[in-house]
């Protein structure tokens, strides 16, 4: 009769994880099963190769960057906690969250989502999206389909529009401002047991 | 003074004796005799229908109970974890952009925006959380609860009635069904060994093959009843004929019993010691199976020759082979199976539920059990390039299990063989469907891999299984180019098309 509880009891620091990420125990259990399914060698952590078995990720132009987002600087492994924390970015916004001044920014707030997306561009983590970094992303998204000149013109135009302080790069603040107008996509009613992935840009 | 057997002891002995007699008589009448003649009383189907009704009631009860207590129901796969909406790349990106209300909808919005990356990011995250391929290879989660706690994640105390029902189920399954099935299993196997040895004493001839066919069928039917397998055979006119090779998808080790109870096949495998070996040696006396000594297995030419000789001989039974799945366990080399697999020249693939993690087919299971190893990736790759040396007719067969009654998928990394069999025997029943597909030949100009893919696609289509081309990391670089290009094409069409418009205007 205790099969549901035995899985959860295997996860250390469950309470803290729930508090930090805002997932429910049912979600966490589901994610744990997913983690175990991806962890082919039963190692207890994931390595970049484990993500390779996800077919749709390999066909995603920025698949490598997404995988890289799970591994923080210099790390070769990601444990379950970090796995869940990264995925927590994509939880829908808590609309009725009371703003407590001393509490840390929740993982799924607008700012956090934006920061996550910013880091996909800014691979060297210097706080700015340089022209080169932008070109790199454009190249992976478009590759053979456009010429190098077209890529460069797209990159130049984008920087021109976004760059406010004239340093020919996009900082996080400028990134935020560019995406300031895109507002929430109102999700359709979702049953609590399904996790919806929305990227809300503001 | 001494110990006098009290009258109660006598009574007890008598009762035991009577119950055993009754037990065995019932067994004989209701199970063994029909197995001999291949008829069925239909009791199993009746039970199946009753069980389905009970399961539905149980599921509704759980859902109601969960709602009352406001527990979050761990709802199994309807769409997986994600509420995915099937929108196209273009629509989604447009919507992301469009939500910036201050912008004008026109050619300007068709250009690249920094926010476009979000679409790909979201897709990526969705697939990490839940994707088609990996989803298939964990045990399918059920929509309805089948009163087995092993398949239910929601089980908390809901109502007295439900718990009583569950308790009753446990009692019936472990107290009545399990001993019954174990007895049958032993009977079946025992009969197989004894009778085939007897038949083996006869001189080769029509009588011998006729008898051996009957005996094999009978014993397999008893084993089928030992698992309480309710099998529906479709398209029996396509049943494999002599001189061919029968190929089926592989979900569990009991596949071989299911197929062999409907027709006679020649099995392929390596000789074991112990009980398995006794069974194998007995079987081969009655009709020609292909068993290899361990040393022979390494000699691929010998293996290939024996297989092709057998296949060419039209009087011999069709060979039963399960294409293996790919095993992603790392580090362990297979010494025995790779040469056999390569030499038999058949191409392998991962098709159907459970093949990813599953161990070998029973035919190859013998190999697996003895060497205790798994294929590493390179063997399977080499396999695919192996030529179809035999060139015989291939009879595809699709086997599909109904997950409502028992979890047929064997996660070999979690459970051993005996554990798995016990789980099977203590479930309600094993319900499955078998489709015999029309025979296929390798066409001119088709290479082995293409033929294999064709056969695999036919099997997958019939069984309603997902046809998985994905090799799980094997050909990752290749996939990147072809499939990724499609995404890129779609995206660039959006952008570049707009740019051209702009330059024109």
XYZ file of C-alpha atoms in Angstrom:
707
model
C 0.000 0.000 0.000
C 2.912 2.279 0.408
C 4.201 2.314 -3.109
C 3.379 5.959 -3.585
C 5.269 7.028 -0.504
C 8.322 4.912 -1.004
C 9.379 6.805 -4.115
C 9.123 10.153 -2.411
C 11.049 8.945 0.581
C 14.004 8.202 -1.660
C 14.369 11.849 -2.551
C 16.493 13.717 -0.019
C 15.493 17.188 1.124
C 12.116 16.827 -0.446
C 10.515 19.538 1.622
C 13.097 22.104 0.678
C 12.809 21.171 -2.948
C 9.064 21.636 -2.881
C 9.421 24.983 -1.219
C 12.066 26.259 -3.576
C 10.539 25.109 -6.801
C 6.843 25.190 -6.067
C 6.220 21.771 -7.584
C 3.740 19.535 -5.870
C 4.754 16.119 -4.524
C 2.960 14.483 -7.440
C 4.962 16.548 -9.909
C 8.194 15.787 -8.163
C 7.453 12.111 -8.185
C 6.762 12.237 -11.871
C 9.955 14.160 -12.501
C 11.865 11.665 -10.412
C 10.638 8.852 -12.584
C 11.650 10.822 -15.601
C 15.053 11.430 -14.083
C 15.458 7.732 -13.479
C 14.393 6.919 -16.999
C 16.984 9.285 -18.406
C 19.662 8.024 -16.036
C 20.538 4.917 -17.967
C 23.324 3.614 -15.835
C 21.488 4.184 -12.558
C 24.233 6.486 -11.486
C 22.095 8.882 -9.510
C 23.051 11.823 -11.683
C 22.771 12.788 -15.324
C 25.571 13.466 -17.727
C 25.291 15.191 -21.111
C 25.127 11.830 -22.889
C 21.968 10.892 -21.022
C 20.224 13.830 -22.583
C 21.247 12.461 -25.935
C 18.600 9.794 -25.772
C 15.900 12.411 -26.013
C 15.177 12.382 -29.701
C 13.468 15.712 -30.008
C 16.301 17.432 -28.276
C 18.724 16.265 -30.919
C 16.543 17.707 -33.638
C 16.194 21.000 -31.824
C 18.558 23.603 -33.265
C 19.538 24.892 -29.853
C 19.452 21.447 -28.258
C 23.068 21.610 -27.165
C 22.588 24.915 -25.439
C 19.561 23.656 -23.588
C 21.530 20.663 -22.370
C 24.334 22.989 -21.375
C 21.919 25.023 -19.286
C 21.550 22.105 -16.909
C 25.229 21.915 -16.156
C 26.618 24.861 -14.299
C 30.131 26.065 -14.928
C 32.611 23.275 -15.227
C 30.241 20.644 -13.953
C 29.896 17.319 -15.726
C 26.954 15.985 -13.794
C 23.568 17.184 -12.679
C 21.793 15.649 -9.732
C 18.061 15.429 -9.226
C 17.789 18.638 -7.249
C 19.479 20.738 -9.871
C 17.452 18.986 -12.551
C 14.214 19.950 -10.885
C 15.404 23.468 -10.155
C 16.139 24.123 -13.800
C 12.801 22.716 -14.871
C 11.101 24.849 -12.237
C 11.858 27.879 -14.359
C 9.125 26.754 -16.656
C 6.321 26.501 -14.220
C 3.504 28.906 -14.873
C 3.584 32.135 -12.949
C 2.008 32.114 -9.541
C -0.460 34.867 -10.169
C -1.450 35.379 -6.591
C 1.916 35.356 -5.021
C 2.204 37.911 -2.302
C 5.236 40.059 -2.724
C 7.317 39.609 0.379
C 10.291 41.912 0.324
C 12.656 39.584 2.120
C 11.907 36.373 0.279
C 14.134 35.347 -2.599
C 12.941 35.638 -6.137
C 10.997 32.503 -7.006
C 12.435 30.371 -9.714
C 9.481 30.749 -12.011
C 9.159 34.515 -11.833
C 9.333 36.588 -14.967
C 12.798 37.807 -14.203
C 14.094 34.305 -13.672
C 12.630 33.109 -16.918
C 14.165 36.004 -18.756
C 17.491 35.396 -17.151
C 17.363 31.771 -18.226
C 16.713 32.766 -21.810
C 19.424 35.414 -21.622
C 21.923 32.792 -20.554
C 21.091 30.702 -23.568
C 22.470 33.506 -25.654
C 25.270 34.588 -23.368
C 27.423 31.498 -23.334
C 30.539 33.063 -21.852
C 28.546 34.536 -18.983
C 29.970 38.004 -19.152
C 26.552 39.593 -18.746
C 26.291 40.760 -22.324
C 25.199 39.249 -25.593
C 27.935 40.220 -27.986
C 27.536 40.346 -31.736
C 29.439 37.100 -32.050
C 27.249 35.300 -29.579
C 24.175 36.502 -31.387
C 25.621 35.345 -34.674
C 26.317 31.942 -33.185
C 22.738 31.506 -32.112
C 21.443 32.677 -35.452
C 23.720 30.268 -37.169
C 22.435 27.271 -35.233
C 18.865 28.309 -35.795
C 19.239 28.939 -39.495
C 22.451 27.224 -40.641
C 22.288 26.386 -44.319
C 19.147 28.215 -45.086
C 20.520 31.747 -45.267
C 23.768 33.294 -46.356
C 26.367 34.675 -43.988
C 25.550 38.217 -45.110
C 21.900 37.768 -44.276
C 22.857 36.445 -40.869
C 25.081 39.393 -40.218
C 22.470 41.880 -41.292
C 19.916 40.271 -39.004
C 22.358 40.393 -36.125
C 23.273 43.986 -36.764
C 19.705 45.090 -36.963
C 18.786 43.310 -33.757
C 21.633 44.866 -31.827
C 20.834 48.252 -33.244
C 17.278 48.041 -32.039
C 18.086 46.695 -28.617
C 21.308 48.396 -27.706
C 20.659 51.518 -25.714
C 24.022 52.359 -24.269
C 25.938 52.032 -27.495
C 28.391 49.301 -26.538
C 27.346 47.103 -29.450
C 26.183 44.379 -27.131
C 22.952 43.561 -25.358
C 23.024 43.569 -21.581
C 20.427 41.905 -19.440
C 18.586 45.145 -18.801
C 18.364 45.929 -22.475
C 17.198 42.366 -23.085
C 14.466 42.852 -20.556
C 13.359 46.113 -22.083
C 13.173 44.656 -25.572
C 10.911 41.934 -24.320
C 9.031 44.224 -21.997
C 5.978 44.444 -24.125
C 5.370 40.799 -24.760
C 2.849 39.865 -22.165
C 1.557 36.766 -20.594
C 0.120 34.041 -22.620
C -2.941 33.057 -20.696
C -2.783 29.322 -20.215
C -5.852 27.249 -20.772
C -7.233 25.621 -17.634
C -4.817 22.988 -16.630
C -5.452 20.158 -14.266
C -3.114 20.248 -11.309
C -1.552 16.990 -12.259
C -0.174 18.215 -15.542
C 2.819 20.465 -15.734
C 2.474 23.018 -18.417
C 5.550 24.472 -19.931
C 5.159 28.092 -20.724
C 7.788 30.615 -21.246
C 6.394 33.885 -20.197
C 8.247 36.824 -21.456
C 8.075 40.155 -19.890
C 1.235 -43.582 27.999
C 2.188 -42.458 24.610
C 1.105 -40.214 21.965
C -2.180 -41.303 20.521
C -3.234 -39.899 17.241
C -6.331 -38.053 18.117
C -9.389 -38.481 15.975
C -8.878 -34.937 14.797
C -5.616 -35.842 13.130
C -7.328 -38.606 11.233
C -10.007 -36.243 10.153
C -7.419 -33.731 9.050
C -5.571 -36.278 6.964
C -8.765 -37.369 5.348
C -9.766 -33.853 4.533
C -6.388 -33.081 3.065
C -6.510 -36.219 0.982
C -9.939 -35.439 -0.338
C -9.155 -31.850 -1.153
C -6.041 -32.842 -3.047
C -7.986 -35.359 -5.064
C -10.680 -32.865 -5.837
C -8.078 -30.306 -6.745
C -6.325 -32.531 -9.182
C -9.500 -33.783 -10.741
C -10.678 -30.277 -11.361
C -7.298 -29.407 -12.753
C -7.397 -32.334 -15.073
C -10.884 -31.802 -16.301
C -10.924 -28.086 -16.697
C -7.437 -27.349 -17.764
C -5.346 -30.223 -18.940
C -7.839 -32.056 -21.046
C -8.911 -28.983 -22.953
C -5.267 -28.174 -23.427
C -4.707 -31.513 -25.033
C -7.446 -30.989 -27.509
C -6.998 -27.293 -27.926
C -10.504 -26.339 -26.919
C -11.531 -23.875 -24.332
C -14.475 -23.648 -22.010
C -14.470 -19.907 -22.220
C -14.089 -19.576 -18.470
C -11.117 -17.334 -18.825
C -12.888 -14.920 -21.090
C -15.784 -14.713 -18.716
C -13.440 -13.902 -15.879
C -11.783 -11.303 -18.015
C -15.039 -9.486 -18.663
C -15.947 -9.525 -14.992
C -12.566 -8.196 -14.030
C -12.808 -5.301 -16.449
C -16.054 -4.197 -14.867
C -14.538 -4.366 -11.423
C -11.513 -2.361 -12.492
C -13.653 0.371 -13.895
C -15.568 0.630 -10.693
C -12.354 0.725 -8.697
C -10.918 3.515 -10.787
C -14.009 5.648 -10.505
C -13.989 5.127 -6.797
C -10.407 6.273 -6.495
C -11.036 9.374 -8.532
C -14.060 10.245 -6.499
C -12.227 9.620 -3.289
C -9.329 11.748 -4.349
C -11.586 14.616 -5.265
C -13.315 14.452 -1.923
C -10.102 14.591 -0.038
C -8.601 17.086 -2.444
C -5.586 14.939 -3.045
C -3.773 15.588 -6.206
C -4.409 12.654 -8.425
C -1.367 11.357 -10.119
C -3.031 11.038 -13.435
C -1.358 8.614 -15.759
C -0.506 9.252 -19.304
C -3.125 10.843 -21.278
C -0.828 13.364 -22.747
C 2.172 12.714 -20.626
C 3.463 15.299 -18.251
C 3.102 18.206 -20.562
C -0.067 19.722 -21.838
C 1.255 19.913 -25.329
C -0.617 21.845 -27.881
C 0.147 20.866 -31.409
C 0.888 24.198 -32.964
C 3.256 24.836 -35.756
C 6.513 26.680 -35.471
C 5.179 29.664 -37.307
C 2.024 30.010 -35.296
C 3.801 29.854 -32.019
C 6.492 32.312 -32.859
C 3.916 34.685 -34.222
C 1.976 34.434 -31.041
C 4.988 35.060 -28.906
C 5.677 38.152 -30.917
C 2.118 39.227 -31.277
C 1.695 39.445 -27.561
C 3.780 42.554 -27.759
C 0.747 44.670 -28.364
C 2.499 47.832 -29.265
C 3.957 46.387 -32.405
C 2.279 46.610 -35.722
C 1.378 43.363 -37.319
C 2.964 43.435 -40.690
C 6.146 42.679 -42.462
C 8.127 44.138 -39.600
C 7.007 41.417 -37.244
C 8.316 38.720 -39.507
C 11.872 39.534 -38.756
C 14.060 37.914 -36.242
C 13.336 38.789 -32.669
C 15.311 37.924 -29.588
C 12.218 36.255 -28.294
C 12.219 33.683 -31.079
C 14.616 31.562 -29.133
C 11.866 30.938 -26.636
C 10.001 28.733 -28.998
C 12.936 26.376 -29.388
C 13.723 26.538 -25.730
C 10.235 25.583 -24.823
C 10.208 22.712 -27.246
C 13.452 21.491 -25.833
C 12.211 21.584 -22.264
C 9.037 19.821 -23.198
C 10.969 17.018 -24.729
C 13.253 16.721 -21.734
C 10.275 16.364 -19.469
C 8.500 13.902 -21.600
C 9.244 12.488 -25.006
C 7.760 9.832 -27.249
C 10.709 7.507 -27.250
C 11.641 7.266 -23.608
C 8.014 7.293 -22.661
C 7.503 4.038 -24.436
C 10.104 2.274 -22.458
C 8.865 2.668 -19.010
C 5.965 0.550 -18.078
C 2.825 1.932 -19.537
C 0.810 3.567 -16.873
C -2.762 2.654 -16.698
C -5.856 4.684 -17.064
C -7.740 2.365 -14.829
C -6.533 0.658 -11.742
C -6.339 -3.086 -11.917
C -6.219 -3.742 -8.210
C -2.517 -4.345 -8.249
C -0.653 -1.904 -6.109
C 2.395 -2.314 -8.250
C 0.703 -0.421 -11.023
C -0.928 2.248 -8.986
C 0.643 5.344 -7.611
C -2.431 6.810 -6.073
C -3.094 4.212 -3.532
C -4.000 5.773 -0.312
C -6.819 4.763 1.889
C -9.935 5.828 0.069
C -12.773 3.679 1.226
C -13.411 0.492 3.093
C -15.054 -1.188 0.171
C -12.119 -0.572 -2.098
C -9.665 -1.884 0.418
C -11.755 -4.967 1.008
C -11.914 -5.550 -2.699
C -8.204 -5.160 -2.967
C -7.672 -7.548 -0.071
C -9.964 -10.069 -1.695
C -8.003 -9.675 -4.874
C -4.762 -10.383 -3.070
C -6.259 -13.446 -1.464
C -7.517 -14.833 -4.720
C -4.358 -14.098 -6.603
C -1.838 -15.387 -4.105
C -3.906 -18.009 -2.398
C -5.689 -19.586 -5.279
C -4.327 -18.532 -8.611
C -0.638 -18.610 -7.853
C -0.456 -22.189 -6.528
C -2.676 -23.300 -9.361
C -0.448 -21.718 -11.913
C 2.759 -22.967 -10.404
C 1.356 -26.481 -10.389
C 0.386 -26.151 -13.994
C 3.759 -24.794 -14.936
C 5.531 -27.709 -13.373
C 3.099 -30.121 -14.958
C 3.560 -28.584 -18.353
C 7.301 -28.566 -18.259
C 7.465 -32.027 -16.771
C 5.181 -33.461 -19.407
C 7.179 -31.789 -22.127
C 10.401 -33.386 -21.016
C 8.970 -36.839 -20.443
C 6.901 -37.072 -23.556
C 9.456 -35.671 -25.945
C 12.015 -38.117 -24.639
C 9.562 -40.928 -25.254
C 8.763 -39.762 -28.747
C 12.445 -39.431 -29.451
C 12.739 -43.168 -29.198
C 10.593 -43.626 -32.260
C 12.214 -43.889 -35.684
C 12.129 -40.797 -37.826
C 9.044 -40.617 -39.889
C 5.617 -39.180 -40.276
C 4.393 -40.694 -37.046
C 7.188 -39.112 -35.116
C 6.700 -35.617 -36.438
C 2.952 -35.867 -36.027
C 3.305 -36.944 -32.416
C 5.949 -34.425 -31.582
C 3.797 -31.651 -32.976
C 0.889 -32.703 -30.834
C 3.038 -32.989 -27.743
C 4.679 -29.623 -28.194
C 1.358 -27.944 -28.722
C -0.181 -29.604 -25.723
C 2.592 -28.704 -23.362
C 2.726 -25.140 -24.517
C -0.989 -24.856 -24.091
C -0.656 -26.034 -20.518
C 2.013 -23.415 -19.964
C -0.253 -20.815 -21.474
C -2.908 -21.761 -18.983
C -0.274 -21.649 -16.295
C 0.035 -17.976 -16.997
C -3.656 -17.610 -17.630
C -2.920 -16.045 -20.932
C -5.928 -15.093 -22.976
C -4.704 -14.856 -26.508
C -6.556 -13.742 -29.568
C -5.059 -14.844 -32.844
C -5.823 -12.818 -35.925
C -5.289 -13.728 -39.562
C -4.342 -17.291 -38.962
C -4.161 -17.904 -42.672
C -0.804 -16.156 -42.644
C 0.697 -18.532 -40.137
C 4.341 -19.269 -40.818
C 4.993 -22.281 -42.969
C 7.884 -24.659 -43.210
C 11.097 -23.405 -44.614
C 10.670 -19.864 -43.446
C 11.676 -17.600 -40.657
C 9.210 -16.197 -38.233
C 10.006 -12.782 -36.870
C 8.131 -11.126 -34.064
C 8.468 -8.098 -31.873
C 9.590 -8.758 -28.427
C 8.082 -7.478 -25.247
C 8.582 -10.172 -22.709
C 10.142 -13.597 -22.330
C 6.764 -15.265 -22.508
C 6.392 -14.293 -26.150
C 7.801 -17.616 -27.199
C 5.212 -19.564 -25.247
C 2.458 -17.511 -26.755
C 3.558 -18.109 -30.294
C 4.530 -21.711 -29.845
C 1.168 -22.678 -28.440
C -0.431 -21.962 -31.766
C 2.060 -23.520 -34.127
C 5.218 -25.498 -34.189
C 8.477 -23.689 -34.464
C 12.111 -24.537 -34.388
C 13.825 -22.595 -31.692
C 17.242 -21.125 -31.836
C 19.520 -20.828 -28.896
C 22.474 -21.994 -26.921
C 22.506 -25.103 -24.833
C 22.402 -24.594 -21.110
C 23.172 -26.751 -18.217
C 20.699 -27.544 -15.529
C 16.969 -27.666 -15.938
C 16.981 -25.591 -19.100
C 19.453 -27.945 -20.655
C 17.335 -30.946 -19.812
C 14.340 -29.339 -21.467
C 16.334 -28.379 -24.508
C 17.842 -31.806 -24.980
C 14.475 -33.449 -24.616
C 12.872 -31.117 -27.128
C 15.485 -31.710 -29.747
C 14.910 -35.460 -29.614
C 11.389 -35.035 -30.830
C 11.847 -32.436 -33.525
C 14.796 -30.522 -34.879
C 15.557 -27.361 -32.962
C 18.754 -25.450 -33.416
C 20.769 -25.541 -30.264
C 24.356 -24.477 -30.223
C 27.119 -25.493 -27.940
C 28.831 -22.600 -26.351
C 31.939 -23.115 -28.366
C 30.029 -23.302 -31.604
C 28.402 -19.972 -31.039
C 31.630 -18.138 -31.606
C 31.990 -19.659 -35.024
C 29.741 -17.460 -37.065
C 30.052 -19.414 -40.251
C 28.944 -22.582 -38.606
C 25.989 -20.815 -37.096
C 24.991 -19.222 -40.360
C 25.317 -22.493 -42.173
C 23.167 -24.374 -39.755
C 20.476 -21.738 -39.850
C 20.385 -21.560 -43.602
C 20.416 -25.327 -43.947
C 17.474 -25.526 -41.687
C 15.601 -22.780 -43.447
C 16.164 -24.289 -46.865
C 14.865 -27.658 -45.858
C 11.197 -27.353 -46.597
C 10.251 -30.224 -44.390
C 11.578 -28.534 -41.335
C 9.620 -26.209 -39.133
C 9.862 -22.439 -39.442
C 12.575 -20.859 -37.347
C 11.388 -18.565 -34.623
C 13.538 -15.567 -34.088
C 12.951 -12.432 -32.102
C 14.871 -9.462 -33.273
C 16.745 -8.116 -30.355
C 16.436 -4.800 -28.881
C 19.305 -2.581 -28.219
C 20.582 -2.707 -24.728
C 21.910 0.465 -23.352
C 23.730 -1.023 -20.455
C 27.224 0.190 -20.710
C 30.499 -1.496 -20.363
C 29.634 -5.125 -20.563
C 30.676 -7.002 -23.617
C 28.875 -9.854 -25.110
C 30.992 -12.607 -26.370
C 28.406 -15.154 -27.183
C 25.545 -13.357 -28.664
C 27.198 -10.962 -31.021
C 28.661 -13.577 -33.337
C 25.441 -15.521 -33.344
C 23.464 -12.439 -34.057
C 25.819 -11.307 -36.765
C 26.100 -14.697 -38.288
C 22.464 -15.339 -38.577
C 22.448 -12.298 -40.730
C 19.210 -10.946 -39.486
C 18.811 -7.336 -38.824
C 17.710 -6.105 -35.506
C 15.763 -3.191 -34.445
C 13.984 -1.806 -31.473
C 10.321 -2.055 -32.113
C 7.405 -2.082 -29.834
C 6.965 -1.480 -26.197
C 9.593 -2.516 -23.874
C 12.205 -3.492 -26.337
C 14.608 -0.835 -25.248
C 15.245 -2.170 -21.835
C 14.249 -5.702 -22.461
C 16.649 -8.508 -22.475
C 16.754 -10.977 -25.265
C 14.028 -13.083 -26.620
C 13.600 -16.490 -25.104
C 15.283 -17.979 -28.081
C 18.253 -15.841 -27.378
C 17.483 -15.746 -23.706
C 19.397 -18.928 -23.340
C 22.448 -17.109 -24.443
C 21.728 -14.230 -22.164
C 21.270 -16.408 -19.139
C 24.435 -18.334 -19.567
C 26.818 -15.568 -20.378
C 24.973 -13.020 -18.291
C 25.982 -10.255 -20.612
C 24.384 -7.760 -22.850
C 25.016 -6.546 -26.289
C 27.012 -3.444 -26.513
C 26.199 -0.908 -29.104
C 28.777 -1.855 -31.646
C 27.439 -5.381 -31.963
C 24.016 -4.176 -32.851
C 25.459 -1.766 -35.335
C 27.436 -4.518 -36.974
C 24.314 -6.542 -36.921
C 22.487 -4.132 -39.015
C 25.123 -4.219 -41.628
C 25.095 -7.980 -41.699
C 23.837 -9.297 -44.917
C 20.729 -11.287 -45.147
C 22.558 -14.456 -45.890
C 19.671 -16.745 -45.477
C 17.369 -15.136 -47.962
C 14.352 -17.086 -46.855
C 10.782 -15.958 -46.582
C 10.071 -13.871 -43.548
C 6.769 -14.172 -41.743
C 6.246 -11.144 -39.511
C 4.147 -11.476 -36.412
C 2.951 -8.666 -34.182
C 2.274 -9.310 -30.514
C 0.535 -6.751 -28.405
C -0.208 -7.015 -24.697
C -3.146 -5.460 -22.937
C -1.646 -3.634 -19.989
C -4.825 -3.652 -17.971
C -4.312 -7.125 -16.692
C -0.648 -7.565 -16.195
C 2.508 -5.706 -16.785
C 4.188 -7.821 -19.404
C 7.165 -5.589 -19.862
C 10.267 -6.999 -18.256
C 12.616 -4.395 -16.969
C 15.604 -6.638 -16.823
C 17.649 -4.125 -14.907
C 15.153 -4.173 -12.087
C 13.896 -7.728 -11.862
C 15.387 -11.109 -12.447
C 13.741 -13.845 -14.465
C 12.209 -15.748 -11.574
C 10.937 -12.558 -10.027
C 9.379 -11.631 -13.330
C 7.669 -14.979 -13.748
C 6.272 -14.766 -10.249
C 4.900 -11.334 -10.957
C 3.294 -12.632 -14.126
C 1.763 -15.525 -12.305
C 0.395 -13.432 -9.512
C -1.273 -10.925 -11.811
C -4.800 -11.438 -12.948
C -4.096 -12.645 -16.419
C -2.025 -11.971 -19.458
C -4.168 -10.724 -22.264
C -2.638 -10.286 -25.636
C -3.360 -10.234 -29.338
C -1.301 -11.875 -32.013
C -1.488 -10.794 -35.615
C -0.010 -12.943 -38.351
C 1.099 -10.693 -41.158
C 1.497 -11.751 -44.778
C 4.929 -13.112 -45.677
C 7.614 -10.808 -47.006
C 10.572 -11.365 -49.261
C 13.634 -9.296 -49.759
C 13.167 -7.455 -53.005
C 15.706 -6.877 -55.723
C 18.028 -4.067 -54.970
C 16.964 -3.867 -51.370
C 19.673 -4.185 -48.821
C 19.323 -5.919 -45.494
C 18.724 -2.775 -43.472
C 15.933 -1.587 -45.716
C 14.283 -4.956 -45.652
C 14.506 -5.033 -41.897
C 12.986 -1.597 -41.657
C 10.182 -2.619 -43.948
C 9.356 -5.647 -41.849
C 9.609 -3.643 -38.693
C 7.301 -0.952 -40.029
C 4.732 -3.566 -40.958
C 4.813 -5.080 -37.490
C 4.639 -1.724 -35.772
C 1.748 -0.563 -37.887
C -0.267 -3.674 -37.182
C 0.260 -3.679 -33.487
C -0.439 0.016 -33.215
C 3.023 0.392 -31.820
C 5.190 3.375 -32.362
C 7.595 2.708 -35.155
C 10.825 3.808 -33.670
C 13.601 4.675 -35.991
C 15.509 6.144 -33.148
C 18.627 4.343 -32.123
C 19.158 6.014 -28.846
C 22.297 7.935 -29.372
C 23.819 5.612 -31.897
C 23.439 7.779 -34.898
C 23.082 11.062 -33.194
C 25.304 12.992 -35.502
C 23.468 11.876 -38.553
C 20.106 12.744 -37.113
C 21.240 16.182 -36.205
C 21.738 17.042 -39.821
C 18.640 15.689 -41.438
C 15.966 16.373 -38.856
C 17.414 19.565 -37.572
C 17.444 20.902 -41.090
C 13.701 20.638 -41.232
C 13.306 22.850 -38.211
C 15.768 25.299 -39.640
C 14.012 25.323 -42.976
C 10.687 26.134 -41.386
C 12.135 28.917 -39.358
C 14.112 30.470 -42.133
C 11.145 30.395 -44.453
C 9.416 32.633 -41.985
C 12.249 35.083 -41.756
C 13.778 35.124 -45.175
C 10.463 35.194 -46.944
C 9.657 38.344 -45.057
C 13.010 39.872 -45.857
C 12.452 39.340 -49.511
C 9.088 41.026 -49.261
C 10.688 43.925 -47.550
C 13.385 44.329 -50.162
C 10.840 44.191 -52.898
C 8.592 46.861 -51.429
